[in-house]
Amino acid sequence: MNTSGDTAGLQDALEAADPATLLLALVQLTGERHWLETAKPFIRGPMSYQEFMPQPLRAAIRERLREVLAETARSGKPAGREADDALLREMMSVAAGEPVSDQYIAMMREDLTDDTLKSRSLKWRKLPEPAALRDAEVVIIGAGMSGLYAGMQLREAGIPFVILEKNDAVGGTWYENIYPGCGVDTPNHFYSYAFEPNHDWSHFFAKRDELWNYFEKVADKYDLRQHIRLGTEVVDARYDERDARWRVTAQGADGTERKLSARVLVSAVGVLNRPKLPDIAGLASFAGPAFHTAQWDREFDWRGKRVAMIGTGASGHQVGPGIAPEVERLMIFQRSPHWVVANPNYHEGVAAGKKWALANIPFYLRWYRFQLFWGFADGLHTALQVDPDWPHPQRSLNAVNEKHRRFMERHIRTELAERPDLLPKVIPDYPPYGKRILIDNHWFRMLTRPNVDLVTDPIEAIVPEGIRTADGRVWPADALVFATGFKVSKMLHPIDITGRDGRNLREFWGADDAKAYLGLTVPGFPNFFMLTGPNTGLAHGGNQIFMTECGVRHMMLCLRELLESGHRSIECRPEVYERYNREVDALHARMVWTHKGTTNWYRNPHGRVFAITPWRLVEYWKMTSNFDEAEYEMR
Ligand code: NAP
């Protein structure tokens, strides 16, 4: 990258950029270890806003970086050098503000070097014959984040595919959700494909339109549209053993049926797209407009209206502050509160200088991603583990979890200093992370508005004029918003999938108990892969795109094995599937989501956590990066 011509841009960037991230880029460029030692005491965590570095040190980093970049530009040589393992580990530890183990070295090395789709895609050892590739056609169900990524990788590998999408546009959840305030709560510079950074995110946490545009652009850039059939909903898929192919039935928006045949079936349907309405008496009797957040009525004008919203999860947390300033009255019906964390970047725009640094300073983005990876994912893992000797299991799980609790509680108390009466309603009575942590979207400030009521009396019924609570009070409303989540436990619902020997996926799983090996494959279902499948969700933070990238990588390794060996089908062995799920369950048994006193949608009615992963991201990365032929049966 040539940074020499734009001195004003560089100047601006060096001022605006995070000094810890600049320091890491500098060490990566020069191998000068001493910077780490000097800066270490001032880096207390991975977040860019936790900066304690003294000005003279910041200035010295900027000055040295300026020299190095000028020298790189003059020499025309590629920037940077490969850090040895010890240096990489040291850099990661400085970035994280705590010791990072060797486990992360390989993953980080890949991130620093393989930053294009080509470099991250499948390498054939023996290129299959064109006829074999043609015969390997893949049907992908869904053109959201996962389906698009699977398409990109298949295209790179030369395997034909078609993506069937029920909606009339790509983008999945980011297309469907249009409710006011809709956006992401994983930072964008992390929540993006690893090889497709967007240096121009307007905010650290973008809103829906910008996210949807990102996926739209990706579909164009990687020429995926010719493979996508919009308005085409898959109804069922049956595996035909005679020729080892999937027979897929889909329906067009006009009801016309389409039959397809494919060697491989990939589900990329997502998990958060079948709205769940609450089971409340009188639901249909309400006289005004009533809709779910994911089916927001575009025509609905909330200004001057009395709106009742049921649910205070991630969606409700965005809708509430999004409409409160303009409604006449907002009545929020809360069944249980969420833990909410403050993040100073949540509403911040990305300064021009920072964008310049992300785009132009070598390794800046990659190290920034690692900081976010740590701060929003693996660095939180300790906080999720139950310490059996912890004396206050009802309020926290362990010492780190307790620290997080105090941090969040302090924030809530500060925000509600003028309204202490609200504290008993909003401070959860279960440990942090029991439900998904929310980032404070000015929620507590919103609760203090004179036109907002937080109602915690249980709902008894919905009546034509509003909502009646158990105390007999009727809350009159002009409109009802259901921020009540999704039907998650019926994974892949309503698609009917039948594998080998007539094995039906739903029956095989039993009620609400989806399982898979690596979240991807199920015995008896040859050549079938699920992206964002069972136990691959992330509830403590993390980045769902990362999980999809891992899943697709493993799927591609399976396909390589299948095609190079000339077999017609591949499926995981039952004992591998069983062993893996036993491990998942054993890990979950010691984690927050099964802890007494927590309620969440990650568990099925039998108490088994089926939706989210117990692994650190690095562990999932490692497991999915390998292919072990002993785990699969090929025919
Ligand atoms: P959710 O987290 O499942 O929240 C549903 C809310 O509705 C909860 O407060 C729940 O209360 C309440 N509820 C459900 N049934 C009820 C009933 N019968 N009576 C009263 N209250 C009821 O759903 P969501 O907010 O749509 O979020 C779902 C997931 O989508 C999130 O966990 C997240 O993964 C994702 N999401 C992410 C973002 C983002 O910013 N990235 C934004 C939106 C959604 P209880 O807690 O008591 O069950």
PDB file of N, CA, C and O in Angstrom, residues 145-147 149-150 193 531-532 543-553 620:
ATOM      1  N   MET A 145     -26.334 -13.978   4.790  1.00  0.00           N
ATOM      2  CA  MET A 145     -24.884 -13.928   5.019  1.00  0.00           C
ATOM      3  C   MET A 145     -24.198 -15.274   4.742  1.00  0.00           C
ATOM      4  O   MET A 145     -23.150 -15.321   4.094  1.00  0.00           O
ATOM      5  N   SER A 146     -24.796 -16.397   5.189  1.00  0.00           N
ATOM      6  CA  SER A 146     -24.152 -17.702   5.039  1.00  0.00           C
ATOM      7  C   SER A 146     -24.251 -18.233   3.618  1.00  0.00           C
ATOM      8  O   SER A 146     -23.277 -18.765   3.078  1.00  0.00           O
ATOM      9  N   GLY A 147     -25.437 -18.106   3.028  1.00  0.00           N
ATOM     10  CA  GLY A 147     -25.623 -18.618   1.668  1.00  0.00           C
ATOM     11  C   GLY A 147     -24.713 -17.902   0.681  1.00  0.00           C
ATOM     12  O   GLY A 147     -24.126 -18.524  -0.212  1.00  0.00           O
ATOM     13  N   TYR A 149     -21.863 -16.544   1.341  1.00  0.00           N
ATOM     14  CA  TYR A 149     -20.470 -16.958   1.557  1.00  0.00           C
ATOM     15  C   TYR A 149     -20.214 -18.350   0.964  1.00  0.00           C
ATOM     16  O   TYR A 149     -19.181 -18.580   0.315  1.00  0.00           O
ATOM     17  N   ALA A 150     -21.177 -19.263   1.165  1.00  0.00           N
ATOM     18  CA  ALA A 150     -21.021 -20.599   0.579  1.00  0.00           C
ATOM     19  C   ALA A 150     -20.904 -20.468  -0.939  1.00  0.00           C
ATOM     20  O   ALA A 150     -20.068 -21.126  -1.575  1.00  0.00           O
ATOM     21  N   TYR A 193     -17.057 -10.135   6.375  1.00  0.00           N
ATOM     22  CA  TYR A 193     -16.255 -11.276   5.934  1.00  0.00           C
ATOM     23  C   TYR A 193     -14.782 -10.930   6.122  1.00  0.00           C
ATOM     24  O   TYR A 193     -14.358  -9.802   5.815  1.00  0.00           O
ATOM     25  N   LEU A 531     -25.408 -24.497   7.657  1.00  0.00           N
ATOM     26  CA  LEU A 531     -24.638 -23.337   8.144  1.00  0.00           C
ATOM     27  C   LEU A 531     -25.499 -22.659   9.201  1.00  0.00           C
ATOM     28  O   LEU A 531     -26.724 -22.662   9.089  1.00  0.00           O
ATOM     29  N   THR A 532     -24.868 -22.066  10.193  1.00  0.00           N
ATOM     30  CA  THR A 532     -25.559 -21.585  11.403  1.00  0.00           C
ATOM     31  C   THR A 532     -26.486 -22.677  11.947  1.00  0.00           C
ATOM     32  O   THR A 532     -27.617 -22.418  12.356  1.00  0.00           O
ATOM     33  N   ASN A 543     -19.118 -13.270  16.548  1.00  0.00           N
ATOM     34  CA  ASN A 543     -19.395 -12.788  15.205  1.00  0.00           C
ATOM     35  C   ASN A 543     -19.893 -13.981  14.406  1.00  0.00           C
ATOM     36  O   ASN A 543     -19.142 -14.899  14.134  1.00  0.00           O
ATOM     37  N   GLN A 544     -21.169 -13.948  14.056  1.00  0.00           N
ATOM     38  CA  GLN A 544     -21.760 -15.101  13.373  1.00  0.00           C
ATOM     39  C   GLN A 544     -21.095 -15.341  12.011  1.00  0.00           C
ATOM     40  O   GLN A 544     -21.044 -16.467  11.528  1.00  0.00           O
ATOM     41  N   ILE A 545     -20.554 -14.299  11.415  1.00  0.00           N
ATOM     42  CA  ILE A 545     -19.883 -14.477  10.113  1.00  0.00           C
ATOM     43  C   ILE A 545     -18.656 -15.374  10.296  1.00  0.00           C
ATOM     44  O   ILE A 545     -18.363 -16.224   9.454  1.00  0.00           O
ATOM     45  N   PHE A 546     -17.962 -15.192  11.391  1.00  0.00           N
ATOM     46  CA  PHE A 546     -16.796 -16.021  11.684  1.00  0.00           C
ATOM     47  C   PHE A 546     -17.217 -17.493  11.724  1.00  0.00           C
ATOM     48  O   PHE A 546     -16.555 -18.361  11.155  1.00  0.00           O
ATOM     49  N   MET A 547     -18.329 -17.782  12.394  1.00  0.00           N
ATOM     50  CA  MET A 547     -18.787 -19.170  12.516  1.00  0.00           C
ATOM     51  C   MET A 547     -19.122 -19.736  11.135  1.00  0.00           C
ATOM     52  O   MET A 547     -18.829 -20.893  10.830  1.00  0.00           O
ATOM     53  N   THR A 548     -19.742 -18.922  10.317  1.00  0.00           N
ATOM     54  CA  THR A 548     -20.085 -19.370   8.967  1.00  0.00           C
ATOM     55  C   THR A 548     -18.826 -19.632   8.147  1.00  0.00           C
ATOM     56  O   THR A 548     -18.745 -20.623   7.412  1.00  0.00           O
ATOM     57  N   GLU A 549     -17.847 -18.749   8.276  1.00  0.00           N
ATOM     58  CA  GLU A 549     -16.594 -18.955   7.526  1.00  0.00           C
ATOM     59  C   GLU A 549     -15.957 -20.286   7.919  1.00  0.00           C
ATOM     60  O   GLU A 549     -15.441 -21.019   7.079  1.00  0.00           O
ATOM     61  N   CYS A 550     -16.015 -20.580   9.221  1.00  0.00           N
ATOM     62  CA  CYS A 550     -15.456 -21.862   9.689  1.00  0.00           C
ATOM     63  C   CYS A 550     -16.260 -23.026   9.120  1.00  0.00           C
ATOM     64  O   CYS A 550     -15.695 -24.017   8.637  1.00  0.00           O
ATOM     65  N   GLY A 551     -17.581 -22.932   9.193  1.00  0.00           N
ATOM     66  CA  GLY A 551     -18.435 -24.017   8.721  1.00  0.00           C
ATOM     67  C   GLY A 551     -18.242 -24.269   7.234  1.00  0.00           C
ATOM     68  O   GLY A 551     -18.121 -25.419   6.792  1.00  0.00           O
ATOM     69  N   VAL A 552     -18.186 -23.200   6.465  1.00  0.00           N
ATOM     70  CA  VAL A 552     -18.027 -23.360   5.011  1.00  0.00           C
ATOM     71  C   VAL A 552     -16.663 -23.974   4.715  1.00  0.00           C
ATOM     72  O   VAL A 552     -16.530 -24.820   3.833  1.00  0.00           O
ATOM     73  N   ARG A 553     -15.679 -23.585   5.449  1.00  0.00           N
ATOM     74  CA  ARG A 553     -14.351 -24.160   5.211  1.00  0.00           C
ATOM     75  C   ARG A 553     -14.399 -25.682   5.393  1.00  0.00           C
ATOM     76  O   ARG A 553     -13.888 -26.434   4.574  1.00  0.00           O
ATOM     77  N   TYR A 620     -13.397 -23.671  17.661  1.00  0.00           N
ATOM     78  CA  TYR A 620     -14.244 -24.014  16.511  1.00  0.00           C
ATOM     79  C   TYR A 620     -13.458 -23.825  15.211  1.00  0.00           C
ATOM     80  O   TYR A 620     -13.558 -24.619  14.284  1.00  0.00           O
TER      81      TYR A 620
END
